[in-house]
Short mmCIF file of C-alpha atoms in Angstrom, two decimals:
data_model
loop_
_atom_site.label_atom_id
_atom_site.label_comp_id
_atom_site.label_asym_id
_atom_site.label_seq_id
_atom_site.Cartn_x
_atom_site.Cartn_y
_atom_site.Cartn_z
CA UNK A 3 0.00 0.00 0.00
CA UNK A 4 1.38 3.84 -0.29
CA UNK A 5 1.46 6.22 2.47
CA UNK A 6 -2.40 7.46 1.40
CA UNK A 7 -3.01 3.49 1.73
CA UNK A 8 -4.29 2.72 -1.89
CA UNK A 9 -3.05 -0.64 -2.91
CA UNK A 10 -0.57 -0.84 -5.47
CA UNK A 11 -0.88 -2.94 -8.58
CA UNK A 12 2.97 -3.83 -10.06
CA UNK A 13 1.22 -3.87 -13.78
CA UNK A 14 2.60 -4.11 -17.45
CA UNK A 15 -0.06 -2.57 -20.43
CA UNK A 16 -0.12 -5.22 -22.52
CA UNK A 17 0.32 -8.12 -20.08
CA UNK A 18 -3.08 -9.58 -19.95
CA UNK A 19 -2.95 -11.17 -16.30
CA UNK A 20 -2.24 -7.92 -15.04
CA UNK A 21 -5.31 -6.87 -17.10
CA UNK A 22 -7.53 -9.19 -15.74
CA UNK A 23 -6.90 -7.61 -12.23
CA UNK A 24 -7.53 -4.55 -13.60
CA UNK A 25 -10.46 -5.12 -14.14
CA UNK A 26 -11.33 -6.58 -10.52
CA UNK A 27 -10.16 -3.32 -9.38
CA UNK A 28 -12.15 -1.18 -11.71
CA UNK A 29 -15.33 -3.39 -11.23
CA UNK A 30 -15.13 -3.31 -7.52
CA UNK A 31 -14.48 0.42 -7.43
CA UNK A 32 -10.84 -0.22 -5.61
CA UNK A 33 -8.69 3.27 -6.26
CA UNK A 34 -5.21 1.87 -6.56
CA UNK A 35 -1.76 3.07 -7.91
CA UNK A 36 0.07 1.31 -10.45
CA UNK A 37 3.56 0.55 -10.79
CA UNK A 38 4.70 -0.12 -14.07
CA UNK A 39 6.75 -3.23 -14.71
CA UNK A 40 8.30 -3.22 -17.94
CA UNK A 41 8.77 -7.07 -19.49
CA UNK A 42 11.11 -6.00 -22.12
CA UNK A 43 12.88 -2.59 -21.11
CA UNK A 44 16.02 -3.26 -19.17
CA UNK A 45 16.54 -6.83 -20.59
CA UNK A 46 12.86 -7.01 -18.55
CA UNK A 47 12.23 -5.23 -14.90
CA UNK A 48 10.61 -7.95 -13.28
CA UNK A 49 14.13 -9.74 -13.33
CA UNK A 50 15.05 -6.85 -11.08
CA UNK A 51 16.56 -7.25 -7.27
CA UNK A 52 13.50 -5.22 -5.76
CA UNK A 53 10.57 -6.79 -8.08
CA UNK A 54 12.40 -10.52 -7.24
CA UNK A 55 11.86 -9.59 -3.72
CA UNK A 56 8.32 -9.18 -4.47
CA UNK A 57 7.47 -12.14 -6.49
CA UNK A 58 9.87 -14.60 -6.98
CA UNK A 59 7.98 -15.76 -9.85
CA UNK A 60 9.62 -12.46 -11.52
CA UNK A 61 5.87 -11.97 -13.09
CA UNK A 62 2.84 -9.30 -13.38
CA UNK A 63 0.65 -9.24 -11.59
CA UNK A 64 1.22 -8.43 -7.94
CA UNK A 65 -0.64 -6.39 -5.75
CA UNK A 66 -0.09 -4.85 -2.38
CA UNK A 67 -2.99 -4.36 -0.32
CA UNK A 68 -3.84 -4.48 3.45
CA UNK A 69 -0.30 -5.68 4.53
CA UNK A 70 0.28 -8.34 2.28
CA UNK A 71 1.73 -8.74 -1.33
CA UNK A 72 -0.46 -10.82 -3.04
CA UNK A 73 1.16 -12.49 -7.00
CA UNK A 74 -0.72 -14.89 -9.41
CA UNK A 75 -4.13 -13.09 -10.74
CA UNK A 76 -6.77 -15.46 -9.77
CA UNK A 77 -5.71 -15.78 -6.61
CA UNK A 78 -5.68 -11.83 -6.16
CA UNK A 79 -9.52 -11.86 -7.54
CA UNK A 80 -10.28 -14.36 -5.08
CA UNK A 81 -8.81 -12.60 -2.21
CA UNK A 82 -10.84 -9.01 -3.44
CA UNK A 83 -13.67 -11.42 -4.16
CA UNK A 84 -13.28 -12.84 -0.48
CA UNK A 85 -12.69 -8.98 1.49
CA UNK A 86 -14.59 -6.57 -1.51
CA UNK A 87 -17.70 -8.78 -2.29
CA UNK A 88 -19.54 -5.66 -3.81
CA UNK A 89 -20.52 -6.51 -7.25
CA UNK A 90 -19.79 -9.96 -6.96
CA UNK A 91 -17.34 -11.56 -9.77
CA UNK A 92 -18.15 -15.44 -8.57
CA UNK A 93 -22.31 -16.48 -8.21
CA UNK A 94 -23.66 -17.73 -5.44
CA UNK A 95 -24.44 -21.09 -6.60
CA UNK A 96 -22.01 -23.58 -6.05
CA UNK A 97 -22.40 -25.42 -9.74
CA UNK A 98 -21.90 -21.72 -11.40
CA UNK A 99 -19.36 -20.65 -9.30
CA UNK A 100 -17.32 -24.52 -10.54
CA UNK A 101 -18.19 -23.29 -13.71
CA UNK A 102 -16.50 -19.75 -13.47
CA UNK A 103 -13.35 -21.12 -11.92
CA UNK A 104 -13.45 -23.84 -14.83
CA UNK A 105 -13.75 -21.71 -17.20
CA UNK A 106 -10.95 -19.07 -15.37
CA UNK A 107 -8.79 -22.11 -14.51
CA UNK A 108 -9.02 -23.55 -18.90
CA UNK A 109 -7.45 -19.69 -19.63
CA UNK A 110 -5.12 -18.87 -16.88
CA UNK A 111 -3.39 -22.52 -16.29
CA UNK A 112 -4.59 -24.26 -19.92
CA UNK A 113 -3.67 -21.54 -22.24
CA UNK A 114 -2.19 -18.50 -21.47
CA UNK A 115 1.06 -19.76 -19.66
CA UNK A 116 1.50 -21.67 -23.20
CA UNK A 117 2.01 -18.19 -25.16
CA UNK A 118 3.53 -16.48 -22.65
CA UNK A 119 6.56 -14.29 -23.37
CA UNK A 120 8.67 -16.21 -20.74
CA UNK A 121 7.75 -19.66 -22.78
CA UNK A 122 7.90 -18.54 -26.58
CA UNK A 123 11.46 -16.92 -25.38
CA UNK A 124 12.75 -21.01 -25.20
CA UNK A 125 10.69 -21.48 -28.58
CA UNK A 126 13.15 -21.43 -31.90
CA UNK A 127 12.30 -17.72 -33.26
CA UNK A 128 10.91 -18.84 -36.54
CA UNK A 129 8.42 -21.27 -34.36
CA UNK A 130 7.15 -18.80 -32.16
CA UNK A 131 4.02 -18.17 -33.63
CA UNK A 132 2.62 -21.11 -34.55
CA UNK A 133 3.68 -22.54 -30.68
CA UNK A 134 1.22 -19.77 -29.61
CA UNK A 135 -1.63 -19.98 -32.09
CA UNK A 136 -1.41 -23.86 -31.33
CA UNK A 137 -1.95 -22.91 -27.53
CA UNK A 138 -4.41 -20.60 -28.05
CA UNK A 139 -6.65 -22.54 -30.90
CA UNK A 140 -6.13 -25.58 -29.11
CA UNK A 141 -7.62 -24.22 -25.79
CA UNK A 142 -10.50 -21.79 -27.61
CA UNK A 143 -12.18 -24.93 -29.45
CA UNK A 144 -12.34 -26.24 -25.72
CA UNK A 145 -13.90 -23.03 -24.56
CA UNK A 146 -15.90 -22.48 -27.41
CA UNK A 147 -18.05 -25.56 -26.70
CA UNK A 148 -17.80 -24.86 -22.85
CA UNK A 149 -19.44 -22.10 -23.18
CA UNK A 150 -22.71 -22.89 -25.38
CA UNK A 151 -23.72 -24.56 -22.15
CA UNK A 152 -22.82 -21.92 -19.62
CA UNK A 153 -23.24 -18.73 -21.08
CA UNK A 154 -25.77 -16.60 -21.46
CA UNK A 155 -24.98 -12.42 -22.05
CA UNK A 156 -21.44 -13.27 -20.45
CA UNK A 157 -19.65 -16.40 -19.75
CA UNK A 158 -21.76 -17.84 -17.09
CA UNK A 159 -25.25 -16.53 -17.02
CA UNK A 160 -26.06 -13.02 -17.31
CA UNK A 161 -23.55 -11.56 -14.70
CA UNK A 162 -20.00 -10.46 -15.43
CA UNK A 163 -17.63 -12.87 -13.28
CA UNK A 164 -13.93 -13.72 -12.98
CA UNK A 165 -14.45 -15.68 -15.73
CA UNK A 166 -15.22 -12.80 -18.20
CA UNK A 167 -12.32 -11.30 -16.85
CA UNK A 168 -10.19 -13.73 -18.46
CA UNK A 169 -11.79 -14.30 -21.20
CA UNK A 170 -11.46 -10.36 -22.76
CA UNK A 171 -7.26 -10.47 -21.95
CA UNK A 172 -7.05 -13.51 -24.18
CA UNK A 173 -9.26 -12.92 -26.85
CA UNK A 174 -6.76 -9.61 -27.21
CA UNK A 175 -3.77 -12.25 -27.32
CA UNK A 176 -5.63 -14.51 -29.91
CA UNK A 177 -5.92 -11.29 -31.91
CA UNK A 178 -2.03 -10.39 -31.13
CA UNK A 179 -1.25 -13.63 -32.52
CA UNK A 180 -3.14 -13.05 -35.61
CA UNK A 181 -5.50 -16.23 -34.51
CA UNK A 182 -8.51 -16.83 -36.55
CA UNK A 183 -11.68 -15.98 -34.57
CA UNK A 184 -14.24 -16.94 -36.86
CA UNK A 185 -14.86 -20.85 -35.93
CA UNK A 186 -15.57 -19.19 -32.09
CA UNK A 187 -18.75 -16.68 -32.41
CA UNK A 188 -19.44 -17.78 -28.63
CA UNK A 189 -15.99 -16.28 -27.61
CA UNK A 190 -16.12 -13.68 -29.81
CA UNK A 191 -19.72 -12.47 -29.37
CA UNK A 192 -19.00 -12.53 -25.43
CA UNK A 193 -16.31 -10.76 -26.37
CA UNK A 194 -17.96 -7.96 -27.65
CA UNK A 195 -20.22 -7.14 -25.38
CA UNK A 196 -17.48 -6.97 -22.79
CA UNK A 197 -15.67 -4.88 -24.43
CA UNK A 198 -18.18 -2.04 -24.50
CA UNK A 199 -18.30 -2.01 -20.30
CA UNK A 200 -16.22 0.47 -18.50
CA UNK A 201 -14.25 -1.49 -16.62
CA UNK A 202 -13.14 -3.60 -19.40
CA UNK A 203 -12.56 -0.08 -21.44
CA UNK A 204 -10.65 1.60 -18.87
CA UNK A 205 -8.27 -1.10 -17.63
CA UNK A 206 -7.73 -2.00 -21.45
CA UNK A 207 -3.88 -2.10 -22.76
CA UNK A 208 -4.40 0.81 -24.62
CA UNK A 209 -5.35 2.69 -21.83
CA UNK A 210 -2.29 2.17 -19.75
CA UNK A 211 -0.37 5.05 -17.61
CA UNK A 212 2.90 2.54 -19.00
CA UNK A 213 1.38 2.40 -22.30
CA UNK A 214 3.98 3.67 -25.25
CA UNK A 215 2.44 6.67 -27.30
CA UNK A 216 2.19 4.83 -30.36
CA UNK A 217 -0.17 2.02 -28.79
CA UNK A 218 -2.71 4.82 -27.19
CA UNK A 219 -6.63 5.06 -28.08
CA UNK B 17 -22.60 -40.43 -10.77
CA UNK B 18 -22.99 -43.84 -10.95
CA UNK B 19 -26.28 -45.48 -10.22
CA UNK B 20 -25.19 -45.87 -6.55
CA UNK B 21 -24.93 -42.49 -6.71
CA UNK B 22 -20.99 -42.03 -6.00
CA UNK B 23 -19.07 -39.55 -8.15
CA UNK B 24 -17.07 -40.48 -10.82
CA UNK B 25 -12.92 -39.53 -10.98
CA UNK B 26 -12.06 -39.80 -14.41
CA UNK B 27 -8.08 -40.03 -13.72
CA UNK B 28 -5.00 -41.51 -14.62
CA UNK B 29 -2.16 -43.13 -12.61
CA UNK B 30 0.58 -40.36 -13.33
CA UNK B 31 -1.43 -37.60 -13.99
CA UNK B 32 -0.33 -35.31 -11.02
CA UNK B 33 -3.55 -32.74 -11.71
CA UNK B 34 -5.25 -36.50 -11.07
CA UNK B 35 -3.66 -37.23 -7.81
CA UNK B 36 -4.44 -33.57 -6.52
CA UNK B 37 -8.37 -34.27 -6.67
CA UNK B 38 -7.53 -37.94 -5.56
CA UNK B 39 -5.81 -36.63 -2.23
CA UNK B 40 -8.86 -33.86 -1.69
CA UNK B 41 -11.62 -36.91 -2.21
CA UNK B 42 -9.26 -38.72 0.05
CA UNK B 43 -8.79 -36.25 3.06
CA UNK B 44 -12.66 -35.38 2.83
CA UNK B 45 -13.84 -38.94 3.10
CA UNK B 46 -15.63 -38.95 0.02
CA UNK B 47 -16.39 -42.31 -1.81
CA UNK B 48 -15.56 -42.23 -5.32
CA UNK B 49 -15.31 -44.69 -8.41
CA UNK B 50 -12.62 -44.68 -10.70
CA UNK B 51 -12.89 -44.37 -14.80
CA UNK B 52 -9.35 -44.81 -16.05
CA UNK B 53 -8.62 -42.64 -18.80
CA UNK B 54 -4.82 -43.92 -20.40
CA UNK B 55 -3.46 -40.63 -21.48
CA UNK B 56 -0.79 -43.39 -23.87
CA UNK B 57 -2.82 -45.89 -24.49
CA UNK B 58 -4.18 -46.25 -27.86
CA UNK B 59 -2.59 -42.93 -29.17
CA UNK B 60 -4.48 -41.73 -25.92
CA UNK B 61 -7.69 -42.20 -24.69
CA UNK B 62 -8.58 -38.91 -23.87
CA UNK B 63 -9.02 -38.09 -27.44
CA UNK B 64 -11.94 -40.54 -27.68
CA UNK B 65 -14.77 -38.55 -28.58
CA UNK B 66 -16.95 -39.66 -25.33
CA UNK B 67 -14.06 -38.84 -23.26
CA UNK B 68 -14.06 -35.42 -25.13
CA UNK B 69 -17.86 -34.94 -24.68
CA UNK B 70 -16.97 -34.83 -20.81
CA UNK B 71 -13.90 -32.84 -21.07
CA UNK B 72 -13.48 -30.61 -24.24
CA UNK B 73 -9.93 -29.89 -23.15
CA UNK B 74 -9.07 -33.54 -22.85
CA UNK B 75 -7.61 -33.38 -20.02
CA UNK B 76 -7.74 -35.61 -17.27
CA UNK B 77 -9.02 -35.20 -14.34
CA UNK B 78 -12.91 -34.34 -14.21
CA UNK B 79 -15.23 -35.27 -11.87
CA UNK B 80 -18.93 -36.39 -12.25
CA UNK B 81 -20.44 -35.17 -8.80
CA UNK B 82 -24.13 -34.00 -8.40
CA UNK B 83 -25.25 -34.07 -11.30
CA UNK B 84 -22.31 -31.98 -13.39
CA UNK B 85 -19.29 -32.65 -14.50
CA UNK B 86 -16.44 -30.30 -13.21
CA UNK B 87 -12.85 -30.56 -14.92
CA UNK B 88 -9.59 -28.24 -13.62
CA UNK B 89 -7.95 -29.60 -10.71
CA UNK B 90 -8.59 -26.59 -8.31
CA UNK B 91 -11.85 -25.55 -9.43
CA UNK B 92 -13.25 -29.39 -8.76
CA UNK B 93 -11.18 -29.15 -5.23
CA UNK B 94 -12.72 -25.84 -4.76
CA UNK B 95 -15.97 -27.11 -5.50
CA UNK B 96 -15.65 -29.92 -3.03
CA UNK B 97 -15.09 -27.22 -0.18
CA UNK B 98 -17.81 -25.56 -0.94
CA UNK B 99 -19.84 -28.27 -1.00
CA UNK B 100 -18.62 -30.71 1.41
CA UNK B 101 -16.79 -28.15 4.15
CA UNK B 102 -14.98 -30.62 6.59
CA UNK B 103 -12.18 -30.93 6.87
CA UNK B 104 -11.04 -27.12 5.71
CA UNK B 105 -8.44 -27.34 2.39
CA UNK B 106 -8.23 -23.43 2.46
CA UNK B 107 -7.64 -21.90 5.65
CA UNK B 108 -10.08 -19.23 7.49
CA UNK B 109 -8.00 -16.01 7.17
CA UNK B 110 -8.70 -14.10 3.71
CA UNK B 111 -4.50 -13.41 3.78
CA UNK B 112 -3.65 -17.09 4.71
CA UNK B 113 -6.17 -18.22 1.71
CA UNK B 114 -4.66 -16.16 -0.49
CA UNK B 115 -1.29 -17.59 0.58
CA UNK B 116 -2.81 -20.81 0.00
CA UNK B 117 -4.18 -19.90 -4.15
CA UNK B 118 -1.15 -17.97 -4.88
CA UNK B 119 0.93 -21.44 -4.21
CA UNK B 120 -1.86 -23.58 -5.81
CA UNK B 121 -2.01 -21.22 -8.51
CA UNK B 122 1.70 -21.39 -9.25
CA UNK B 123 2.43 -25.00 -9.18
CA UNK B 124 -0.65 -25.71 -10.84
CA UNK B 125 -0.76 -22.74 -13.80
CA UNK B 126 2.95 -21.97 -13.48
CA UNK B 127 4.61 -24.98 -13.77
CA UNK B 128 2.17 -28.43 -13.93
CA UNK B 129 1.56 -27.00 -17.98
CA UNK B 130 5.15 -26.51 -19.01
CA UNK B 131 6.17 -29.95 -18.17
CA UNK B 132 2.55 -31.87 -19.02
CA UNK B 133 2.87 -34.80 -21.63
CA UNK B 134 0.69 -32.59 -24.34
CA UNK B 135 3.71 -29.92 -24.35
CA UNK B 136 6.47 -32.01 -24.06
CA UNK B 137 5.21 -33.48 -27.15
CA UNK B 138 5.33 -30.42 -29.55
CA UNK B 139 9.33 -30.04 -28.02
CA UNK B 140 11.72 -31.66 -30.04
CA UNK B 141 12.58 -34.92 -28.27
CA UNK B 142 16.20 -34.49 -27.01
CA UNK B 143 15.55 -31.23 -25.60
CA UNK B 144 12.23 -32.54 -24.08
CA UNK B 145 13.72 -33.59 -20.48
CA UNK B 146 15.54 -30.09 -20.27
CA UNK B 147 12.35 -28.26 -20.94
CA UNK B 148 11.12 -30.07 -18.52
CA UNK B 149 13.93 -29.61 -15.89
CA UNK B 150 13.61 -25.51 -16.90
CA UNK B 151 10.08 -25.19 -15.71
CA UNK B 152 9.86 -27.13 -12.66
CA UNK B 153 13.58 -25.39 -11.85
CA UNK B 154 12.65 -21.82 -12.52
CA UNK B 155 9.33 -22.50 -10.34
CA UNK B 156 10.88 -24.38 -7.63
CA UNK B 157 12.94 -21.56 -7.19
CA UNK B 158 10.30 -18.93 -6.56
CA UNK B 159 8.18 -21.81 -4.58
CA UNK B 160 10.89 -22.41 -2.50
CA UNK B 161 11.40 -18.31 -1.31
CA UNK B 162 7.79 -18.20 -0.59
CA UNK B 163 7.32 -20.95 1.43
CA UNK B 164 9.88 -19.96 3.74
CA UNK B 165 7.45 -17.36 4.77
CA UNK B 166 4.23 -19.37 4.47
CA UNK B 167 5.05 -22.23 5.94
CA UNK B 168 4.73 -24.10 9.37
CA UNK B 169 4.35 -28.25 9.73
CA UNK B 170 3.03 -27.93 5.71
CA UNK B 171 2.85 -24.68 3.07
CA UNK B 172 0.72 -22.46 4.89
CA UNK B 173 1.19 -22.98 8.51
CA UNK B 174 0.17 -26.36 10.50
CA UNK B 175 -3.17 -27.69 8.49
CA UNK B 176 -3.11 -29.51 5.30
CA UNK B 177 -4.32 -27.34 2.07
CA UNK B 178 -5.08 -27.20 -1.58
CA UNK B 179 -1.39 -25.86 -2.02
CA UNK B 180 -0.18 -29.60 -0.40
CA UNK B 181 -2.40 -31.40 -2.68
CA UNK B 182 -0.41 -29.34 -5.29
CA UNK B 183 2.80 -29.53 -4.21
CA UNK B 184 3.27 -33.53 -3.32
CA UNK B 185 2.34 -34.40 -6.91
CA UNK B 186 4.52 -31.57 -8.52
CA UNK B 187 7.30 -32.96 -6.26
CA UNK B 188 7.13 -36.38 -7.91
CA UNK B 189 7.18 -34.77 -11.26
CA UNK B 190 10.53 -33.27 -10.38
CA UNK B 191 11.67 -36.73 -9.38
CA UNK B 192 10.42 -38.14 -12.68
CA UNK B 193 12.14 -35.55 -14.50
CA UNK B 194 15.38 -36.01 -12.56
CA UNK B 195 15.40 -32.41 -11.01
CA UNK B 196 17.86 -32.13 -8.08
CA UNK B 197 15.38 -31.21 -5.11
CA UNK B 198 18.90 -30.19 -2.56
CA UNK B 199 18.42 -26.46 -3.24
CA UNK B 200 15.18 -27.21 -1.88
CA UNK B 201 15.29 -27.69 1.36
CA UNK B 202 11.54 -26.31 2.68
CA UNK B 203 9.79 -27.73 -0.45
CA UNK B 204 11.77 -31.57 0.54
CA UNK B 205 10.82 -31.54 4.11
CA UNK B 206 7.09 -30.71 3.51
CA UNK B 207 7.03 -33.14 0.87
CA UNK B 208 8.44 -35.74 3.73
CA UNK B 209 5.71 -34.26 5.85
CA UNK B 210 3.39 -35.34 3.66
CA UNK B 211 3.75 -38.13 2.23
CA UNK B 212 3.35 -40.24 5.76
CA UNK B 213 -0.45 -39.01 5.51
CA UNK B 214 -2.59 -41.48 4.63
CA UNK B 215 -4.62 -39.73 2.56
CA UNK B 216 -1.11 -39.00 0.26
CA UNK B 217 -0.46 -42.48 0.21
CA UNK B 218 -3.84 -44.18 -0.41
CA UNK B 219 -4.05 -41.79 -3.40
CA UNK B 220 -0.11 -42.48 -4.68
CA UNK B 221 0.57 -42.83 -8.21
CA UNK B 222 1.94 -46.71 -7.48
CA UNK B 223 -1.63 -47.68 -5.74
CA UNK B 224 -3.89 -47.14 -7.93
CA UNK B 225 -6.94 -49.04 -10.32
CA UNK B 226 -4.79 -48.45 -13.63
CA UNK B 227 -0.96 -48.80 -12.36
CA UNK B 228 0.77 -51.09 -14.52
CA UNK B 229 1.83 -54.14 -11.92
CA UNK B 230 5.73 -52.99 -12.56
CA UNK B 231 5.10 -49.80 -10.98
CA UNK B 232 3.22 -51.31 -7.98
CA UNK B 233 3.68 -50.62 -4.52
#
């Protein structure tokens, strides 16, 4: 936390587990600083003494709030989830909430760790893109039938929940990767009408006090 | 659920996601039938198209329990505390269960997927065991700095959690994979812990429906 006591979020713009907690923040209403983390400047920051220190995972996300440092972005929703329950990111029901943390779970351990820039760094350069497209098509034609039996405006039911907020981040690294979206219209319609809710606008990569001028909308 | 009613594990042997959810039945007293699913066998059985109708990811384990069918190792074990309470997997303390999630969360999205047979595969074969080595090295490293300040008798203080269900099987993977475990001496000795439970034994790769009799024991 700073002095004033805002939590801080140790962020990078285009990283999209730090976006997903963005979004937590935003859609819980928690004001927060953010302290930008830059994954390629400097041979990459988070490899830094001070960030080590902080997570020894040497990734975004990590946020400091009430005492503790917390790293790994579900586990941060859960814990705002757990002390911020205003608007609620998980359902009440039991058999929805299994199928948010599924769905969460299929993104955040199934897919993105694949095509992360830690992993296609150990990938032969000329390889790279097809190693993430693989990860990424691989898990969306899992998700894409997933979802025709949990979704209905979002990804389960009609509420926005951590599972949306995982969803968005990816869909932008599909489209990064120049991934065909076509053979997913669940994803992508989802998608879509995330994308026109604040939160999702405001915490977007483009948006981003780190972002580089070029990148801004 | 079969007719009798009991869930259904849908698990193999070696799988360590597998032997998470087998330790969580285990510990909560929950009878359970097993459906083998040979992730080898027949160019891999998970690929059949009923096991895919369960699991669209194809992925062992899921989990037929009250009438749905839950696959990701933590969201089924986060299900079954919901659902079935006693005893606790995730302590009482908001910071302590976040402890508990982040170290779930890494083991289980930053390492299990680096090293699982489905990547391994796309790595060229003699630089399979290395990749292998890298990921469970580069996470042991960070686990291994943040349990010294989580830990007690197990990873988060004196009571068996998801993050133990985690890090037993993850443990074995390093011992499959031939990764020296001396520069980690907190992550060896709650391993030890461990492994004299019964509920980590019962549960054990070697003792289960679908071990091959050479790897009995």
């Amino acid at each position: 936390m700073t002095e004033s006591g805002k939590p801080i979020l140790y962020s990078y713009f285009r990283s999209s587990c730090s976006w997903r907690v963005r979004i937590a923040l935003a859609l819980k209403g928690i004001d927060y600083e953010t302290v930008p983390i830059n994954l390629i400047k400097d041979g990459g920051q988070q490899f830094s003494k001070d960030f080590q220190a902080l997570n020894p995972m040497k990734q975004v996300p990590a946020l400091k709030i009430d005492g503790i440092t917390i790293h790994q972005s579900l586990a941060i929703i859960e814990y705002l989830e757990e002390t911020r329950p205003t608007p609620r990111l998980l359902p009440q029901d039991p058999k929805k909430r299994a199928s948010v943390r599924m769905i969460s779970d299929l993104i955040a351990g199934g897919i993105q760790p694949l095509q992360n820039l830690s992993v296609l760094k150990q990938v032969e350069e000329k390889f790279q893109l097809t190693w993430a497209q693989n990860a990424i098509i691989s898990g969306f034609n899992a998700l894409e039938q997933i979802l025709q039996s949990t979704a209905g405006t979002y990804c389960v039911g009609d509420e926005v929940t951590m599972a949306d907020l995982c969803l968005v981040p990816q869909v932008a690294n599909a489209e990064r990767f120049k991934v065909d979206c076509t053979p997913y219209p669940t994803i992508s319609s989802i998608n879509k009408r995330l994308l026109v809710l604040e939160a999702f606008q405001v915490t977007h990569p483009c948006r981003q006090p780190d972002t580089p001028t070029e990148l801004r909308a």
